[in-house]
């Protein structure tokens, strides 16, 4: 926090009026199921991004990202998306979200501080959006509720950036609590906080540094016809968390999905399994059953690899090493690993006994020797959501 204040003073010659911290995050299960109103289990982590803001007397907006050494400019009266502005477009989108909703803002000087760059894919871009939204609300005394603030972010995403508005991303950055996971229900727009109480475990995020290559067009699964088919396979179950589950009869599933090609059928079956795994992971968290939790995470990765086709040999190698640890058995696993991120990601999360962290890091050295990519590994803890910092 001290560093971002010093950087702001050095850049603009004045101390910030507002300082905001927002967490990074990763999705444990269900990040590909938003389009059919399923559920996503996520965790905010202690990858804080700090945003320092001070008011200006004009309508200019100046942005400085310390770690990237980049500076961008804009004007509140003529906000435009510019490809060359890259990360700054995420900030400008929130300005647009406020002004397009009738809220008044002042000009600002903004400093962004994050040791993890947006390209890593650990929710840093969303943290920037949520952080600047909360900071502007405070700085400019914007009279908006949390619901209206969510609408600000949604307008920025959809109308300015032209991208999807993924509420699981936003809720993790806004509402997460320390030592917990957050479960987003895309059907109701609500969330639940689930304590992460497993003892003597560590959480590692690994950027495998594998170039992202698109294998198939993931947007095709979100076509309305496919959503309707999945809707036909949803069954009301009062005893199930959330009140419903997917049909489990293979005969019924195959009959409903017989109208789509084999590739799409496999992708849609993966979506159905992901919802099942979300429910199983929630149950394991509630019962503090680490072995069951690990089994569920491993099965989720297998489905994404074999049915959804978004993994790659490098990622699978990292995941397999955790599953093959001597201390891990099929019946009572002590660790798990999975690809994470929307789209064709290059990152994994690994949850294992703390005593086994050195062994995992040895495997990363072996990974680099075999594949030639230099991975980055970060040990993280469950963190709380966005907040204003006192300084």
PDB file of N, CA and C in Angstrom, residues 189-236:
ATOM      1  N   UNK A 189     -29.107 -14.782  -9.546  1.00  0.00           N
ATOM      2  CA  UNK A 189     -28.282 -13.604  -9.351  1.00  0.00           C
ATOM      3  C   UNK A 189     -27.836 -13.431  -7.912  1.00  0.00           C
ATOM      4  N   UNK A 190     -27.911 -14.494  -7.120  1.00  0.00           N
ATOM      5  CA  UNK A 190     -27.535 -14.436  -5.716  1.00  0.00           C
ATOM      6  C   UNK A 190     -26.232 -15.197  -5.486  1.00  0.00           C
ATOM      7  N   UNK A 191     -25.710 -15.062  -4.286  1.00  0.00           N
ATOM      8  CA  UNK A 191     -24.467 -15.755  -3.952  1.00  0.00           C
ATOM      9  C   UNK A 191     -24.517 -16.254  -2.514  1.00  0.00           C
ATOM     10  N   UNK A 192     -23.696 -17.266  -2.227  1.00  0.00           N
ATOM     11  CA  UNK A 192     -23.539 -17.785  -0.870  1.00  0.00           C
ATOM     12  C   UNK A 192     -22.053 -17.808  -0.525  1.00  0.00           C
ATOM     13  N   UNK A 193     -21.761 -17.619   0.731  1.00  0.00           N
ATOM     14  CA  UNK A 193     -20.390 -17.712   1.234  1.00  0.00           C
ATOM     15  C   UNK A 193     -20.214 -19.071   1.908  1.00  0.00           C
ATOM     16  N   UNK A 194     -19.180 -19.796   1.499  1.00  0.00           N
ATOM     17  CA  UNK A 194     -18.917 -21.133   2.020  1.00  0.00           C
ATOM     18  C   UNK A 194     -17.525 -21.163   2.651  1.00  0.00           C
ATOM     19  N   UNK A 195     -17.429 -21.344   3.958  1.00  0.00           N
ATOM     20  CA  UNK A 195     -16.115 -21.367   4.610  1.00  0.00           C
ATOM     21  C   UNK A 195     -15.205 -22.456   4.033  1.00  0.00           C
ATOM     22  N   UNK A 196     -13.946 -22.102   3.853  1.00  0.00           N
ATOM     23  CA  UNK A 196     -12.921 -23.036   3.385  1.00  0.00           C
ATOM     24  C   UNK A 196     -12.079 -23.398   4.601  1.00  0.00           C
ATOM     25  N   UNK A 197     -12.492 -24.469   5.292  1.00  0.00           N
ATOM     26  CA  UNK A 197     -11.931 -24.778   6.606  1.00  0.00           C
ATOM     27  C   UNK A 197     -10.951 -25.945   6.613  1.00  0.00           C
ATOM     28  N   UNK A 198     -10.497 -26.366   5.455  1.00  0.00           N
ATOM     29  CA  UNK A 198      -9.555 -27.481   5.425  1.00  0.00           C
ATOM     30  C   UNK A 198      -8.254 -27.081   6.123  1.00  0.00           C
ATOM     31  N   UNK A 199      -7.777 -27.941   6.990  1.00  0.00           N
ATOM     32  CA  UNK A 199      -6.585 -27.630   7.780  1.00  0.00           C
ATOM     33  C   UNK A 199      -5.318 -28.134   7.102  1.00  0.00           C
ATOM     34  N   UNK A 200      -4.245 -27.406   7.319  1.00  0.00           N
ATOM     35  CA  UNK A 200      -2.908 -27.790   6.844  1.00  0.00           C
ATOM     36  C   UNK A 200      -2.857 -27.992   5.334  1.00  0.00           C
ATOM     37  N   UNK A 201      -3.583 -27.153   4.601  1.00  0.00           N
ATOM     38  CA  UNK A 201      -3.527 -27.219   3.143  1.00  0.00           C
ATOM     39  C   UNK A 201      -3.033 -25.882   2.595  1.00  0.00           C
ATOM     40  N   UNK A 202      -2.446 -25.944   1.424  1.00  0.00           N
ATOM     41  CA  UNK A 202      -1.980 -24.743   0.729  1.00  0.00           C
ATOM     42  C   UNK A 202      -2.635 -24.671  -0.637  1.00  0.00           C
ATOM     43  N   UNK A 203      -2.784 -23.449  -1.129  1.00  0.00           N
ATOM     44  CA  UNK A 203      -3.386 -23.207  -2.439  1.00  0.00           C
ATOM     45  C   UNK A 203      -2.336 -22.566  -3.330  1.00  0.00           C
ATOM     46  N   UNK A 204      -2.088 -23.179  -4.464  1.00  0.00           N
ATOM     47  CA  UNK A 204      -1.081 -22.687  -5.397  1.00  0.00           C
ATOM     48  C   UNK A 204      -1.729 -22.390  -6.738  1.00  0.00           C
ATOM     49  N   UNK A 205      -1.472 -21.215  -7.266  1.00  0.00           N
ATOM     50  CA  UNK A 205      -1.896 -20.861  -8.616  1.00  0.00           C
ATOM     51  C   UNK A 205      -0.668 -20.900  -9.511  1.00  0.00           C
ATOM     52  N   UNK A 206      -0.779 -21.605 -10.622  1.00  0.00           N
ATOM     53  CA  UNK A 206       0.351 -21.773 -11.525  1.00  0.00           C
ATOM     54  C   UNK A 206      -0.007 -21.267 -12.909  1.00  0.00           C
ATOM     55  N   UNK A 207       0.778 -20.325 -13.391  1.00  0.00           N
ATOM     56  CA  UNK A 207       0.680 -19.886 -14.781  1.00  0.00           C
ATOM     57  C   UNK A 207       1.679 -20.727 -15.566  1.00  0.00           C
ATOM     58  N   UNK A 208       1.167 -21.659 -16.363  1.00  0.00           N
ATOM     59  CA  UNK A 208       2.032 -22.598 -17.084  1.00  0.00           C
ATOM     60  C   UNK A 208       2.760 -21.955 -18.252  1.00  0.00           C
ATOM     61  N   UNK A 209       2.360 -20.727 -18.587  1.00  0.00           N
ATOM     62  CA  UNK A 209       2.996 -19.964 -19.666  1.00  0.00           C
ATOM     63  C   UNK A 209       2.872 -20.644 -21.033  1.00  0.00           C
ATOM     64  N   UNK A 210       1.841 -21.451 -21.188  1.00  0.00           N
ATOM     65  CA  UNK A 210       1.585 -22.088 -22.481  1.00  0.00           C
ATOM     66  C   UNK A 210       0.800 -21.112 -23.349  1.00  0.00           C
ATOM     67  N   UNK A 211       1.203 -20.867 -24.585  1.00  0.00           N
ATOM     68  CA  UNK A 211       0.433 -19.969 -25.455  1.00  0.00           C
ATOM     69  C   UNK A 211      -1.008 -20.451 -25.596  1.00  0.00           C
ATOM     70  N   UNK A 212      -1.955 -19.530 -25.468  1.00  0.00           N
ATOM     71  CA  UNK A 212      -3.365 -19.902 -25.587  1.00  0.00           C
ATOM     72  C   UNK A 212      -3.713 -20.162 -27.053  1.00  0.00           C
ATOM     73  N   UNK A 213      -4.254 -21.327 -27.323  1.00  0.00           N
ATOM     74  CA  UNK A 213      -4.668 -21.698 -28.674  1.00  0.00           C
ATOM     75  C   UNK A 213      -6.123 -22.141 -28.617  1.00  0.00           C
ATOM     76  N   UNK A 214      -6.981 -21.528 -29.410  1.00  0.00           N
ATOM     77  CA  UNK A 214      -8.394 -21.875 -29.430  1.00  0.00           C
ATOM     78  C   UNK A 214      -8.610 -23.135 -30.257  1.00  0.00           C
ATOM     79  N   UNK A 215      -9.180 -24.160 -29.628  1.00  0.00           N
ATOM     80  CA  UNK A 215      -9.410 -25.438 -30.299  1.00  0.00           C
ATOM     81  C   UNK A 215     -10.778 -25.471 -30.962  1.00  0.00           C
ATOM     82  N   UNK A 216     -11.773 -24.854 -30.322  1.00  0.00           N
ATOM     83  CA  UNK A 216     -13.113 -24.774 -30.904  1.00  0.00           C
ATOM     84  C   UNK A 216     -13.776 -23.503 -30.407  1.00  0.00           C
ATOM     85  N   UNK A 217     -14.807 -23.068 -31.104  1.00  0.00           N
ATOM     86  CA  UNK A 217     -15.484 -21.816 -30.792  1.00  0.00           C
ATOM     87  C   UNK A 217     -16.441 -22.031 -29.627  1.00  0.00           C
ATOM     88  N   UNK A 218     -16.015 -21.620 -28.443  1.00  0.00           N
ATOM     89  CA  UNK A 218     -16.807 -21.878 -27.246  1.00  0.00           C
ATOM     90  C   UNK A 218     -18.143 -21.146 -27.261  1.00  0.00           C
ATOM     91  N   UNK A 219     -18.250 -20.073 -28.027  1.00  0.00           N
ATOM     92  CA  UNK A 219     -19.513 -19.327 -28.070  1.00  0.00           C
ATOM     93  C   UNK A 219     -20.643 -20.154 -28.681  1.00  0.00           C
ATOM     94  N   UNK A 220     -20.306 -21.179 -29.458  1.00  0.00           N
ATOM     95  CA  UNK A 220     -21.348 -21.970 -30.121  1.00  0.00           C
ATOM     96  C   UNK A 220     -22.201 -22.747 -29.126  1.00  0.00           C
ATOM     97  N   UNK A 221     -21.643 -23.093 -27.982  1.00  0.00           N
ATOM     98  CA  UNK A 221     -22.426 -23.857 -27.017  1.00  0.00           C
ATOM     99  C   UNK A 221     -23.492 -22.998 -26.351  1.00  0.00           C
ATOM    100  N   UNK A 222     -23.316 -21.678 -26.390  1.00  0.00           N
ATOM    101  CA  UNK A 222     -24.264 -20.766 -25.750  1.00  0.00           C
ATOM    102  C   UNK A 222     -25.419 -20.376 -26.668  1.00  0.00           C
ATOM    103  N   UNK A 223     -25.517 -20.997 -27.834  1.00  0.00           N
ATOM    104  CA  UNK A 223     -26.623 -20.687 -28.742  1.00  0.00           C
ATOM    105  C   UNK A 223     -27.950 -21.061 -28.085  1.00  0.00           C
ATOM    106  N   UNK A 224     -29.019 -20.285 -28.336  1.00  0.00           N
ATOM    107  CA  UNK A 224     -30.305 -20.513 -27.664  1.00  0.00           C
ATOM    108  C   UNK A 224     -30.826 -21.944 -27.753  1.00  0.00           C
ATOM    109  N   UNK A 225     -30.635 -22.587 -28.905  1.00  0.00           N
ATOM    110  CA  UNK A 225     -31.133 -23.957 -29.055  1.00  0.00           C
ATOM    111  C   UNK A 225     -30.471 -24.896 -28.053  1.00  0.00           C
ATOM    112  N   UNK A 226     -29.186 -24.704 -27.815  1.00  0.00           N
ATOM    113  CA  UNK A 226     -28.479 -25.553 -26.855  1.00  0.00           C
ATOM    114  C   UNK A 226     -28.913 -25.260 -25.423  1.00  0.00           C
ATOM    115  N   UNK A 227     -29.158 -23.994 -25.142  1.00  0.00           N
ATOM    116  CA  UNK A 227     -29.634 -23.622 -23.804  1.00  0.00           C
ATOM    117  C   UNK A 227     -30.990 -24.270 -23.525  1.00  0.00           C
ATOM    118  N   UNK A 228     -31.853 -24.292 -24.528  1.00  0.00           N
ATOM    119  CA  UNK A 228     -33.170 -24.919 -24.369  1.00  0.00           C
ATOM    120  C   UNK A 228     -33.044 -26.417 -24.114  1.00  0.00           C
ATOM    121  N   UNK A 229     -32.133 -27.060 -24.817  1.00  0.00           N
ATOM    122  CA  UNK A 229     -31.930 -28.497 -24.611  1.00  0.00           C
ATOM    123  C   UNK A 229     -31.458 -28.784 -23.190  1.00  0.00           C
ATOM    124  N   UNK A 230     -30.524 -28.000 -22.711  1.00  0.00           N
ATOM    125  CA  UNK A 230     -30.056 -28.186 -21.340  1.00  0.00           C
ATOM    126  C   UNK A 230     -31.176 -27.897 -20.343  1.00  0.00           C
ATOM    127  N   UNK A 231     -32.025 -26.920 -20.677  1.00  0.00           N
ATOM    128  CA  UNK A 231     -33.157 -26.617 -19.812  1.00  0.00           C
ATOM    129  C   UNK A 231     -34.112 -27.789 -19.685  1.00  0.00           C
ATOM    130  N   UNK A 232     -34.288 -28.542 -20.776  1.00  0.00           N
ATOM    131  CA  UNK A 232     -35.151 -29.725 -20.735  1.00  0.00           C
ATOM    132  C   UNK A 232     -34.627 -30.786 -19.778  1.00  0.00           C
ATOM    133  N   UNK A 233     -33.340 -30.774 -19.549  1.00  0.00           N
ATOM    134  CA  UNK A 233     -32.714 -31.806 -18.724  1.00  0.00           C
ATOM    135  C   UNK A 233     -32.567 -31.398 -17.263  1.00  0.00           C
ATOM    136  N   UNK A 234     -33.092 -30.239 -16.907  1.00  0.00           N
ATOM    137  CA  UNK A 234     -33.054 -29.805 -15.511  1.00  0.00           C
ATOM    138  C   UNK A 234     -34.275 -30.337 -14.771  1.00  0.00           C
ATOM    139  N   UNK A 235     -34.041 -30.903 -13.584  1.00  0.00           N
ATOM    140  CA  UNK A 235     -35.108 -31.474 -12.773  1.00  0.00           C
ATOM    141  C   UNK A 235     -35.186 -30.766 -11.424  1.00  0.00           C
ATOM    142  N   UNK A 236     -36.394 -30.431 -11.023  1.00  0.00           N
ATOM    143  CA  UNK A 236     -36.592 -29.844  -9.701  1.00  0.00           C
ATOM    144  C   UNK A 236     -36.387 -30.909  -8.631  1.00  0.00           C
TER     145      UNK A 236
END
